[in-house]
Short mmCIF file of C-alpha atoms in Angstrom, two decimals:
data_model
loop_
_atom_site.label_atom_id
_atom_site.label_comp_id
_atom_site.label_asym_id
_atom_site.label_seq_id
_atom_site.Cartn_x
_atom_site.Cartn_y
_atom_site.Cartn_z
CA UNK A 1 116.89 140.42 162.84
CA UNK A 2 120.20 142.21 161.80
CA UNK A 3 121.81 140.72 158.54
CA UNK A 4 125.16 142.82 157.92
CA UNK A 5 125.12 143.92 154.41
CA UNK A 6 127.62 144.42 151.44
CA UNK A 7 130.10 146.79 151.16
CA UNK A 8 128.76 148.01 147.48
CA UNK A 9 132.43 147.84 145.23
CA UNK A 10 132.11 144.40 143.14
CA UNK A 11 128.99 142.81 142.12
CA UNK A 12 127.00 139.74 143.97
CA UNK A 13 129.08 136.08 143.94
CA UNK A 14 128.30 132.95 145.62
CA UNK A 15 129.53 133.63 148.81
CA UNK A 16 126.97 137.00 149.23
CA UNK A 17 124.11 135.02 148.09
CA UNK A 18 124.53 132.07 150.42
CA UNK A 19 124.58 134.23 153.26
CA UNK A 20 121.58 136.30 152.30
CA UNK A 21 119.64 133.32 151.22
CA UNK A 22 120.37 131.89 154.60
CA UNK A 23 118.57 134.51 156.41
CA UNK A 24 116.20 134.78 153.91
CA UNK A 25 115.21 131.47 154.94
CA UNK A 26 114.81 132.73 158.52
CA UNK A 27 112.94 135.38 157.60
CA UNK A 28 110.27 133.19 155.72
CA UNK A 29 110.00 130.56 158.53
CA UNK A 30 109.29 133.02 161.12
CA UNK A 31 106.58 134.45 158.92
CA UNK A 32 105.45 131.07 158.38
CA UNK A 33 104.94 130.54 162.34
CA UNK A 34 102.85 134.01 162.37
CA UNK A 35 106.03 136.59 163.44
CA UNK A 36 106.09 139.92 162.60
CA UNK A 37 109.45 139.95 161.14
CA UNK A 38 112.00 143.17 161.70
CA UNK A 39 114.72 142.39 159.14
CA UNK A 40 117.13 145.69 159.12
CA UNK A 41 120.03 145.04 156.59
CA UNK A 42 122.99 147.20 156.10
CA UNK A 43 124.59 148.91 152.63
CA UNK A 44 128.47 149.98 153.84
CA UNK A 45 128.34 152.87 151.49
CA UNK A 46 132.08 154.42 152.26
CA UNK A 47 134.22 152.15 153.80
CA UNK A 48 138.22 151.58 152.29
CA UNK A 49 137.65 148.95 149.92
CA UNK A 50 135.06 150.72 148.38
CA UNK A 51 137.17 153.92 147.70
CA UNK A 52 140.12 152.07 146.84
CA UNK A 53 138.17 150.60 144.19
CA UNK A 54 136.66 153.69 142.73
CA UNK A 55 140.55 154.70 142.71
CA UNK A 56 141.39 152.38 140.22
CA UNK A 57 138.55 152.25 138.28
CA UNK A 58 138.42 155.98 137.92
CA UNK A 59 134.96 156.26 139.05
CA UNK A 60 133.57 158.44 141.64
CA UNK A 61 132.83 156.36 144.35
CA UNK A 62 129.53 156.90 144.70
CA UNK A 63 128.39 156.21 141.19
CA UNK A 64 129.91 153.18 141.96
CA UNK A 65 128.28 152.46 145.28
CA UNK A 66 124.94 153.23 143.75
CA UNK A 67 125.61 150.85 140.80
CA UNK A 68 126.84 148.31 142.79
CA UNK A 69 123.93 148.55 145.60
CA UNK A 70 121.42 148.78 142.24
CA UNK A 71 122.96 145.48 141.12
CA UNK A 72 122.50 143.76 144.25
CA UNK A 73 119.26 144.57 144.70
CA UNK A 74 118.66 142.70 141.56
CA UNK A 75 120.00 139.75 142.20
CA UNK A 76 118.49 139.56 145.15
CA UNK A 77 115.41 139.93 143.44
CA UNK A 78 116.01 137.34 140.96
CA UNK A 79 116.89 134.88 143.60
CA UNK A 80 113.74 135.48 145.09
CA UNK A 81 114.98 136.98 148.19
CA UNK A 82 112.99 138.70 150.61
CA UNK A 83 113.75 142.98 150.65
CA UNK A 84 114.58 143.51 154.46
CA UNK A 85 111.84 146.44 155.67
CA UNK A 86 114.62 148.43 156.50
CA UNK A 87 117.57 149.10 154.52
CA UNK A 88 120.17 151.81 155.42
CA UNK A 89 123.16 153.29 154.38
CA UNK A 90 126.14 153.74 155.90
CA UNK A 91 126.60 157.26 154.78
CA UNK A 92 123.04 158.24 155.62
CA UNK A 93 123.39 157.15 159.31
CA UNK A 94 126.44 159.14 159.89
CA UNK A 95 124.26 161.83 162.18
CA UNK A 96 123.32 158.99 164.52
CA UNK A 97 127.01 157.20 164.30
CA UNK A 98 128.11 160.31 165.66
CA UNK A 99 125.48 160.18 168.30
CA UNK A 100 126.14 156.60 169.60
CA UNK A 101 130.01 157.83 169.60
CA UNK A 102 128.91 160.37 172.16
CA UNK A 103 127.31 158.45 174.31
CA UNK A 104 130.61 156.15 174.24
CA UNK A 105 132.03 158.98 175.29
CA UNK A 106 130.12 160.24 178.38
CA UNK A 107 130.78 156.62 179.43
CA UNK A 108 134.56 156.48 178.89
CA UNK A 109 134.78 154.15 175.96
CA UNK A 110 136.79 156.36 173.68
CA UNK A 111 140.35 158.07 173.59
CA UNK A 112 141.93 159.20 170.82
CA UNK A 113 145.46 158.67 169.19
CA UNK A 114 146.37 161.52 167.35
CA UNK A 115 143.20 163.10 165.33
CA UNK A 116 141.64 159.64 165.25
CA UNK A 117 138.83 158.17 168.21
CA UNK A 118 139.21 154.67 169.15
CA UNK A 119 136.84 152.16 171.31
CA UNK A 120 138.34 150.91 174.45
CA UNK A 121 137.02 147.13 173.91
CA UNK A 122 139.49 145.93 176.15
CA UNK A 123 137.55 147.14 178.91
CA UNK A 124 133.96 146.64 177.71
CA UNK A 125 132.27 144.06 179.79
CA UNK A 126 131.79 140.52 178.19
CA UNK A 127 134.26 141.22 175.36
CA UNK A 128 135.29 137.77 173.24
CA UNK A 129 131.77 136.38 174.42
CA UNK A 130 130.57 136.51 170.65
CA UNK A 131 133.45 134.64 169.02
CA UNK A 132 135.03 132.43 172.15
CA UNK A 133 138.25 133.19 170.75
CA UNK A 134 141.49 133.60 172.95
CA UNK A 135 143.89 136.65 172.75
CA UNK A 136 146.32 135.16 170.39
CA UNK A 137 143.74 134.31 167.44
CA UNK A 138 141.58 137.40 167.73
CA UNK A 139 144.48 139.86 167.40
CA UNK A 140 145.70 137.12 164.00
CA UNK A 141 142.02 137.91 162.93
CA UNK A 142 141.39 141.43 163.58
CA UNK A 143 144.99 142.23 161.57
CA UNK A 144 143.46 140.29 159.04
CA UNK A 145 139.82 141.41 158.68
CA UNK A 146 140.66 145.54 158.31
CA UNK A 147 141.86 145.69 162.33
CA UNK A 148 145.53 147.90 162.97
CA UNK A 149 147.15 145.61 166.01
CA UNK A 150 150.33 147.39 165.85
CA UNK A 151 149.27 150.90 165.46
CA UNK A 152 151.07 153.37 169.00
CA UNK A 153 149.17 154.89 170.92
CA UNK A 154 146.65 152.50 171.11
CA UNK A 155 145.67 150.85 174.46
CA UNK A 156 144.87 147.46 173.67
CA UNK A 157 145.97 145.85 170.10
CA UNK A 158 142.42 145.16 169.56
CA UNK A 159 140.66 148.19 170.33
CA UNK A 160 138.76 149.45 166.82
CA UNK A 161 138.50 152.62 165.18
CA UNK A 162 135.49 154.84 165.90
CA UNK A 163 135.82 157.73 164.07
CA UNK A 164 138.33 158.41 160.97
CA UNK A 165 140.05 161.91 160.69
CA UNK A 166 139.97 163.27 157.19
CA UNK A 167 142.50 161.19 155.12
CA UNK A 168 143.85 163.14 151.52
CA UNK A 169 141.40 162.55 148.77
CA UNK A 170 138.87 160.83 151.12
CA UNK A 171 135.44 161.77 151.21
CA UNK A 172 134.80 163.40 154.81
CA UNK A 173 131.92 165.01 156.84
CA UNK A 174 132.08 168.00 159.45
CA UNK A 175 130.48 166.54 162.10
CA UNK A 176 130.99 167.32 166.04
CA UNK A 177 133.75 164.80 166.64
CA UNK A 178 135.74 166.58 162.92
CA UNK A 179 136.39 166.70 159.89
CA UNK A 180 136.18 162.78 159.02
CA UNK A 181 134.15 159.33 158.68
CA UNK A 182 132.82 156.28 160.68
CA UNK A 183 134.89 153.36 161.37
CA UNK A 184 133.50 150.25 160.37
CA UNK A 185 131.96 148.28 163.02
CA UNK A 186 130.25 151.45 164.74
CA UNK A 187 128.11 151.45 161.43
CA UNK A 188 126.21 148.56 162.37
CA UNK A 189 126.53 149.38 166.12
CA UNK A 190 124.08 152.25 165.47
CA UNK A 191 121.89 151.28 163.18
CA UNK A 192 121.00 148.16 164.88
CA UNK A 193 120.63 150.07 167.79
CA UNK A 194 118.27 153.10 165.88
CA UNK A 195 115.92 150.13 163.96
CA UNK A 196 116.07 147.00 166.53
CA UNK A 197 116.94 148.39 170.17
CA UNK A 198 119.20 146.05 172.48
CA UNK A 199 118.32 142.20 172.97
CA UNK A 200 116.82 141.62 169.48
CA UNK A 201 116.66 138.20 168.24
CA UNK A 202 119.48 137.53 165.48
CA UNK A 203 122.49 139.20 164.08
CA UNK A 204 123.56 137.50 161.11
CA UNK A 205 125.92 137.12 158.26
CA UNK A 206 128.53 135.23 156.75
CA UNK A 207 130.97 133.45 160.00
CA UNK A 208 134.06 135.61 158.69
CA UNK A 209 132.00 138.32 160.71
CA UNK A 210 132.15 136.62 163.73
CA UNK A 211 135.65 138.10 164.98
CA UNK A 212 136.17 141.05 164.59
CA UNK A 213 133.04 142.47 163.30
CA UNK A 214 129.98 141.37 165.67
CA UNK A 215 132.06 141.14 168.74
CA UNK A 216 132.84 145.28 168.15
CA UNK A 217 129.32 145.41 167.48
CA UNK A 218 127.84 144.04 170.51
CA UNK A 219 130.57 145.23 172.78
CA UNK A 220 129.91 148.85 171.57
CA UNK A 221 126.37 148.12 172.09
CA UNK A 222 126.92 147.45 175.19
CA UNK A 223 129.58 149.81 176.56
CA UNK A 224 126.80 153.25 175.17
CA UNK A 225 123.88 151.63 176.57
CA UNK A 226 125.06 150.08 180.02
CA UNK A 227 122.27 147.03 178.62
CA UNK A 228 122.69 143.21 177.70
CA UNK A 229 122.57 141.57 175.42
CA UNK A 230 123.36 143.21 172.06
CA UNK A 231 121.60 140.34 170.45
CA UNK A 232 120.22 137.01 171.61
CA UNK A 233 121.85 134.92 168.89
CA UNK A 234 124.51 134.99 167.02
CA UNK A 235 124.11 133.26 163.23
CA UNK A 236 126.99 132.53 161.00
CA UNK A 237 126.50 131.07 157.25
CA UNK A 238 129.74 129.43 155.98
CA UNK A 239 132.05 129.99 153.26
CA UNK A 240 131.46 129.19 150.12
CA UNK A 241 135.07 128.22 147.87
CA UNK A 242 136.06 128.32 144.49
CA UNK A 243 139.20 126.86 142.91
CA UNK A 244 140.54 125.43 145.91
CA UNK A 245 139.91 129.02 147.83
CA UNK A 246 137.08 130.69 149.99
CA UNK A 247 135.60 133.23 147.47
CA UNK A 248 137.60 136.17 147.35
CA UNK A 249 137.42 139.86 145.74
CA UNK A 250 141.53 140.22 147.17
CA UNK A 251 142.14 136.27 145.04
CA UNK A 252 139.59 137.05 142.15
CA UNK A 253 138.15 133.74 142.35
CA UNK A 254 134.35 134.62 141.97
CA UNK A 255 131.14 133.66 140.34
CA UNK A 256 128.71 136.39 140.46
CA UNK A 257 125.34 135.87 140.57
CA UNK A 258 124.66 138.32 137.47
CA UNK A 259 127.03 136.96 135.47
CA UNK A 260 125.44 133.16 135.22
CA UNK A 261 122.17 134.93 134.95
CA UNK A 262 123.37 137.01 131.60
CA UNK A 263 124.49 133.30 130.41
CA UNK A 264 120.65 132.06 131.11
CA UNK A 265 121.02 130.29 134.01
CA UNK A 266 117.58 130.01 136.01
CA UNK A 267 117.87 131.68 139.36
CA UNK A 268 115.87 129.19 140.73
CA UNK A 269 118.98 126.82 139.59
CA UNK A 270 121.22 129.06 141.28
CA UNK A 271 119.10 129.21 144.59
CA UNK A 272 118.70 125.37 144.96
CA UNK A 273 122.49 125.35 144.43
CA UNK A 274 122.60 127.18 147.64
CA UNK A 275 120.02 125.61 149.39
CA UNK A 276 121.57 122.19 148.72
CA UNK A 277 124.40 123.08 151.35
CA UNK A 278 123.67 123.21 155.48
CA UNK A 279 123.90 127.35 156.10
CA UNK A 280 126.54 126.35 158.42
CA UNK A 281 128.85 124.22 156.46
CA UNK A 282 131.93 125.80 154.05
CA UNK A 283 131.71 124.45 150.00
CA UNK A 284 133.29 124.12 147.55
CA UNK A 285 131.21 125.68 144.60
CA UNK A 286 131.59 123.74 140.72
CA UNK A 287 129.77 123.41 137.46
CA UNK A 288 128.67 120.27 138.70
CA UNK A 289 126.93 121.57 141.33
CA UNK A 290 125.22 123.91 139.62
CA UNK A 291 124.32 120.88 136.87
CA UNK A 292 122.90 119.02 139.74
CA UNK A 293 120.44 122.21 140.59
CA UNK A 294 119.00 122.76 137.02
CA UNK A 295 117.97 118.92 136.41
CA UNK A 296 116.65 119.18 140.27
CA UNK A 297 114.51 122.25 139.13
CA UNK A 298 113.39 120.56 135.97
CA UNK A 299 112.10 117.79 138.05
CA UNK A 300 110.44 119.76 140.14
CA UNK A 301 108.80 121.91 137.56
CA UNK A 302 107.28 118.76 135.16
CA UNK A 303 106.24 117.36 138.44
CA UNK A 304 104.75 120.47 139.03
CA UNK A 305 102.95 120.62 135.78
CA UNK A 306 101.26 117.41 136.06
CA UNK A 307 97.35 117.37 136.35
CA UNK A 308 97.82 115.58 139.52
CA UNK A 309 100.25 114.04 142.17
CA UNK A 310 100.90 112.18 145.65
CA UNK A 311 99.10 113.82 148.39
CA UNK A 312 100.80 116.90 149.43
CA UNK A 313 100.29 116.74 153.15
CA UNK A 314 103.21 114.72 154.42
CA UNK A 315 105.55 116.75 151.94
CA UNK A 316 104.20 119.98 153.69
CA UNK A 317 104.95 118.33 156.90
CA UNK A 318 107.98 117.10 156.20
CA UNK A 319 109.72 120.40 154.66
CA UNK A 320 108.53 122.76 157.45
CA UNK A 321 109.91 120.31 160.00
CA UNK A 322 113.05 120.23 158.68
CA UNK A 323 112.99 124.27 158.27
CA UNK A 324 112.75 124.62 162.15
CA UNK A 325 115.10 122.28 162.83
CA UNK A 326 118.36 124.32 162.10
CA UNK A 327 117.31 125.29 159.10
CA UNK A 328 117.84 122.04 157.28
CA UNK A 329 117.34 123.40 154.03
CA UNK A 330 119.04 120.36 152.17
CA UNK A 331 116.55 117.65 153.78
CA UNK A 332 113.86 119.67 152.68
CA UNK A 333 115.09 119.55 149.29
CA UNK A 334 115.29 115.76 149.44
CA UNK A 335 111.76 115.64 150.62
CA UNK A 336 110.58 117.51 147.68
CA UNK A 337 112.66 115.19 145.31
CA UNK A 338 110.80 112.22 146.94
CA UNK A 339 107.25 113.77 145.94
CA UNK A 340 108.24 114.73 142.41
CA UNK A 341 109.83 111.40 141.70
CA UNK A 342 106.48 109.79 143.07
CA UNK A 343 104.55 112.13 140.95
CA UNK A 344 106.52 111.55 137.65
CA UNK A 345 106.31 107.80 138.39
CA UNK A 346 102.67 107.31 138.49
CA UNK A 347 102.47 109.73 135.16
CA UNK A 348 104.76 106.74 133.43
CA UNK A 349 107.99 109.91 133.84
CA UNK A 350 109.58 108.22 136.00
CA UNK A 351 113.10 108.87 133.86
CA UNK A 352 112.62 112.51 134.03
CA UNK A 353 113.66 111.98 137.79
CA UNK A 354 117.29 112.18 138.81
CA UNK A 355 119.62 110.27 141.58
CA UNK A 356 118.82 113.42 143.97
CA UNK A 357 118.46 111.53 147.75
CA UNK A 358 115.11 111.64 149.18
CA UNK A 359 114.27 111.45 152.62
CA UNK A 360 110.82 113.36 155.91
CA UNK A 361 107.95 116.37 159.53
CA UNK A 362 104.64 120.08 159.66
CA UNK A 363 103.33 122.96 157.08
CA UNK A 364 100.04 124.41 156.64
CA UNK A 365 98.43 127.83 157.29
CA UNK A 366 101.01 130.28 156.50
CA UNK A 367 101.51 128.28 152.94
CA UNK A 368 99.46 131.26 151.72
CA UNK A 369 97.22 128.24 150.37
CA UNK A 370 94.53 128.21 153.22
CA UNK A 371 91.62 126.46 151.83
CA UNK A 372 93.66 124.08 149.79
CA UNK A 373 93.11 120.63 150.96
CA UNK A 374 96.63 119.50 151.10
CA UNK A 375 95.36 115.76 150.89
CA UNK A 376 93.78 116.83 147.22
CA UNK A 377 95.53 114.83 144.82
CA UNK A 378 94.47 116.73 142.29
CA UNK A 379 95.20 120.04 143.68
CA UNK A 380 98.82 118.81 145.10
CA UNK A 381 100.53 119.92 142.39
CA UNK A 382 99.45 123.57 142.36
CA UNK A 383 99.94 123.34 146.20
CA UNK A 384 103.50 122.27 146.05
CA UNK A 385 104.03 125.19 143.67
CA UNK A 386 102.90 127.54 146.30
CA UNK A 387 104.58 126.04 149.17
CA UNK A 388 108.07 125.90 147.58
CA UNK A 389 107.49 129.50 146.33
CA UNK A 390 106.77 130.67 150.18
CA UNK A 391 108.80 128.38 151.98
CA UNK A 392 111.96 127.72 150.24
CA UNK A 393 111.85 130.57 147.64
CA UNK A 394 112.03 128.76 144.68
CA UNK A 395 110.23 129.57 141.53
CA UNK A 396 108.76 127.29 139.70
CA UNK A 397 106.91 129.07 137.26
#
């Protein structure tokens, strides 16, 4: 799997964490079914926003990519999300970008307009199978999303830049194709290529990628190695909003993670907030949403704390069938509020349980609990613990 990382200028808000707790659900159900998971992840170390940023902060842009990447990391941590067993940078794969441009070279994929080298997408085979877009929307998007439609001497309006000639007071490296730096989509193009090979399972991230960034990708991918497919599926997490907006660094309407986390707010709280939303569907995130995921995670953890509770078997069914179906994160949720509101019940609680829905389908071995009868009662508490911790990532210690 291929998650598309951060490009390291701002800190971690909503919209970065849904997406990475997203696939960090993948990740954990395929280790759950016994897959050896490849998760490569991204860090777009130079790229323009980044060094526009440093411009107007004053810092030197990559004190601020290293902070920035450091902070991440962190969060990611405290949400309880899995550390991908590869993670590269941008700038460190600039040897191998240069490689892959080669080889688009020797098979007539590249020209260049003035000291600049562009990708011929126009005539790679199977281009606008990623997105299903027409003509008309993909050139709206790709002016949008960091594309140059109307730049001459370009072939095609939507051909991408490869390679960047040295701009004034832009970090550049002397490399065989100049004096310059990597366009963005060829980034991902070669490290996926370096860590995963052609036709591996996933590429992921949030579905403002879609168009332009993982059709480049793929078509790239396909146009230097002749092979198909890039990637067998293509997985998009949705936007998440704030103040009437999708989450923006351009509109400044963010919540970072670290931020609510320097006010005390559990990470566990914050996580549940995410999971409480389809990976697919766009949000709209509020206080009250967040409200609703502390009192969830309260219930959860003085269920969790009781000497005993409800047979744990049909909950461990239950949340790993909704996990392989589509993800279905917020059903599994529900399932776990049905088990600690039957706990808390029979232990005379029953008002420490909220309005959360309930709702129910198969769990077991790679629980890391293996010799934990899940039908226990007296053991389901500590089993629920462990399950929710491997499963669904949430902490309730």
């Amino acid at each position: 799997m291929y998650v598309c990382g951060i490009t390291p200028y701002d800190a971690t808000h909503m919209g970065h964490a849904a997406t990475y707790v997203a696939f960090d659900l993948v990740h954990r159900v395929w280790r759950d079914l016994g897959h050896d998971v490849h998760y490569v992840q991204n860090v777009t170390d130079v790229d323009d926003p980044l060094l526009e940023r440093a411009v107007a902060t004053g810092r030197d842009w990559r004190e601020l990519a290293r902070a920035e990447t450091a902070l991440f990391a962190q969060d990611m941590a405290a949400l309880w999300v899995l550390p991908p067993g590869a993670y590269v940078g941008a700038v460190e794969s600039i040897p191998s970008v240069v490689d892959w441009i080669g080889r688009l070279e020797a098979a007539g994929a590249v020209y260049r307009v003035e000291e600049d080298l562009y990708f011929d997408a126009s005539g790679a085979p199977g281009f606008g199978s990623v997105a299903g877009l027409d003509a008309t929307a993909m050139r709206a998007i790709f002016a949008e999303r960091g594309g140059d439609p109307d730049r001459a001497g370009k072939r095609h309006p939507l051909d991408p830049l490869l390679w960047q000639a040295e701009r004034p007071d832009e970090p550049a490296w002397d490399t065989g194709l100049g004096h310059g730096r990597p366009g963005w989509h060829i980034e991902c193009t070669a490290i996926a290529l370096d860590h995963l090979g052609m036709a591996f399972d996933v590429q992921g991230g949030g579905s403002d990628l879609a168009f332009p960034h993982h059709e480049m990708c793929a078509a790239q991918a396909r146009a230097a190695t002749g092979l198909a497919p890039f990637a067998h599926h293509y997985v998009h997490a949705g936007m998440v909003g704030y103040q009437g907006h999708k989450m923006s660094k351009s509109r400044g309407n963010l919540v970072f993670v670290s931020a609510l986390r320097r006010t005390g707010v559990p990470p566990a709280a914050i996580r549940l907030a995410l999971l409480g939303h389809h990976y697919r569907s766009d949000w709209e995130w509020t206080d009250a949403e967040l409200a609703t995921a502390v009192a969830r995670l309260d219930r959860w953890r003085a269920a969790a704390a009781l000497p005993s509770g409800p047979s744990a078997a049909p909950l461990l069914a239950d949340v790993r069938a909704a996990l392989v179906d589509d993800l279905d994160a917020p059903a599994a949720l529900r399932h776990v509020d049905d088990w600690a509101d039957a706990a808390l019940a029979r232990a005379g609680m029953a008002g420490r349980s909220s309005d959360a829905a309930g709702g129910t389908s198969a769990l077991g071995e790679g629980t890391g609990v293996a010799g934990t009868d899940p039908t226990a009662e007296g053991t389901a508490p500590a089993l629920v613990t462990t399950v929710l911790a491997t499963l669904l990532g949430v902490d309730l210690s």
